[in-house]
Tab-separated table of C-alpha atoms in Angstrom:
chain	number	residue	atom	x	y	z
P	1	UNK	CA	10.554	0.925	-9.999
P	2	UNK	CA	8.440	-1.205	-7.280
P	3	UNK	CA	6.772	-0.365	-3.894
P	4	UNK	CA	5.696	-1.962	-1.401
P	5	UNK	CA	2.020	-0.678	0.130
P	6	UNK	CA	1.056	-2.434	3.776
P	7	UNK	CA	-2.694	-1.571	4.889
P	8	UNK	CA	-3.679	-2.242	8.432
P	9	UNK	CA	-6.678	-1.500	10.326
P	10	UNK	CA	-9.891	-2.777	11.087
P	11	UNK	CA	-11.765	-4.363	8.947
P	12	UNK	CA	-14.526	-2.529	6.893
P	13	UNK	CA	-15.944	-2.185	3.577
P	14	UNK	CA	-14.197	-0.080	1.299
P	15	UNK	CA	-10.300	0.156	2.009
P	16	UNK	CA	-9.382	-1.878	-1.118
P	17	UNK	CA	-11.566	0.610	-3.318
P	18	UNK	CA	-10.165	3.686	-1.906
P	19	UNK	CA	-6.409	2.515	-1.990
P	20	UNK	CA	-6.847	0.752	-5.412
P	21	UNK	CA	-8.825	4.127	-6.563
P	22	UNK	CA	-5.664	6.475	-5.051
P	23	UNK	CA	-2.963	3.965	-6.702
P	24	UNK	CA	-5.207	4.188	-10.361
P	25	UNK	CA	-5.394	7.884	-9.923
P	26	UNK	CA	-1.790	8.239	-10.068
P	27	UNK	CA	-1.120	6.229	-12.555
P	28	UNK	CA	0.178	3.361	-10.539
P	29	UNK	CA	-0.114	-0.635	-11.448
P	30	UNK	CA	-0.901	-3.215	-8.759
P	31	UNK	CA	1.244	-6.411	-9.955
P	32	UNK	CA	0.237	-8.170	-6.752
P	33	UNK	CA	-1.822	-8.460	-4.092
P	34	UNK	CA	-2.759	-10.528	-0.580
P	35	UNK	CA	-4.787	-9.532	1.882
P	36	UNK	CA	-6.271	-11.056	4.730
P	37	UNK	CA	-8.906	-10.650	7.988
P	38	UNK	CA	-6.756	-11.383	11.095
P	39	UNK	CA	-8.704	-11.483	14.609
P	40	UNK	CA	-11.148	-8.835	12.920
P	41	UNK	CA	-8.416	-6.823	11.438
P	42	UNK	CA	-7.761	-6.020	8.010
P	43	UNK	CA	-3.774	-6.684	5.981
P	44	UNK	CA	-3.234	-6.024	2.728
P	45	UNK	CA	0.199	-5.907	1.324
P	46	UNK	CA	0.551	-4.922	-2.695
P	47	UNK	CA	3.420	-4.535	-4.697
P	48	UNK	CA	2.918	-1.656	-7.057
P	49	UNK	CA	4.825	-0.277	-10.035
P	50	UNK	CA	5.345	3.112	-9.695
P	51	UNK	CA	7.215	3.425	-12.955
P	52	UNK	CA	4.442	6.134	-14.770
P	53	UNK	CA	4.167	8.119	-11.523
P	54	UNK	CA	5.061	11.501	-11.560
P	55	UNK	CA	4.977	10.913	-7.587
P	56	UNK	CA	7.599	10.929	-4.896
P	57	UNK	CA	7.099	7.272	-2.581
P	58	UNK	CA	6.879	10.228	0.267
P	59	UNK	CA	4.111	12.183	-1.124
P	60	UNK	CA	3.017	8.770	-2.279
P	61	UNK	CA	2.327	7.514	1.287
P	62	UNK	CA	0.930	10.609	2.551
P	63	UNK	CA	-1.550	10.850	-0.200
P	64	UNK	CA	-2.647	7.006	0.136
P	65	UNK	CA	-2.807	7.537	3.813
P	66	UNK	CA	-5.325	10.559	3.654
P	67	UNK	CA	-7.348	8.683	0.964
P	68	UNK	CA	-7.552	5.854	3.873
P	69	UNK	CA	-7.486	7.919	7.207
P	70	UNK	CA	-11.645	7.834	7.007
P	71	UNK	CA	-11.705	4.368	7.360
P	72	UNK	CA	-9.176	4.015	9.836
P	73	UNK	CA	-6.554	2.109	8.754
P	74	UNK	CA	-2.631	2.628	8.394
P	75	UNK	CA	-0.962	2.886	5.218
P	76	UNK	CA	3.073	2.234	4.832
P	77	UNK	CA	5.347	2.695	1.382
P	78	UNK	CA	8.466	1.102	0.926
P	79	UNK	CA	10.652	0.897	-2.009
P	80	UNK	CA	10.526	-2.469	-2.787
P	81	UNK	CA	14.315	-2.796	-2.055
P	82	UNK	CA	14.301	-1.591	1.378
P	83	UNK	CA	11.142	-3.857	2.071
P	84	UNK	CA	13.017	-6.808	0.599
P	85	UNK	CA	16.707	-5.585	2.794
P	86	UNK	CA	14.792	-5.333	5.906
P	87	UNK	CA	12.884	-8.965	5.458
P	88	UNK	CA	15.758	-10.462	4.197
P	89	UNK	CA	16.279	-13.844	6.661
């Protein structure tokens, strides 16, 4: 199973350590990623395998979130289907 993980915010060092560190810590791959600086802000979109993860996408975004609130940014986790159904042209 694939997610989708969108990071916003301003840009600053350290949010692709502490979201890459969060996703390794539970056991989750990052098959792909972009990111990019946008009038000083920060977007990152990854698509993640969450196949070995013993955790729910819910939890999932809560606990990414609170790894990232410190460096204020805003974390979103989509099954990869629903991402893909709602960007569907």
């Amino acid at each position: 199973m694939k997610a989708v993980v969108s990071v916003i915010g301003k840009d600053r060092t350290g949010i692709i350590a502490a979201v890459a560190g969060a996703l390794a810590e539970r056991d989750i791959n990052i098959e792909d990623i972009s990111q990019t600086i946008m009038q000083n802000n920060f977007v990152m979109i990854m698509l993640v395998d969450v196949q070995n993860s013993s955790v729910p996408l819910d939890k999932l975004g809560e606990d990414l979130q609170k790894a990232a609130d410190s460096l204020g940014v805003t974390v979103h986790v989509q099954h990869e289907d629903l991402f893909n159904a709602m960007h569907r042209v």
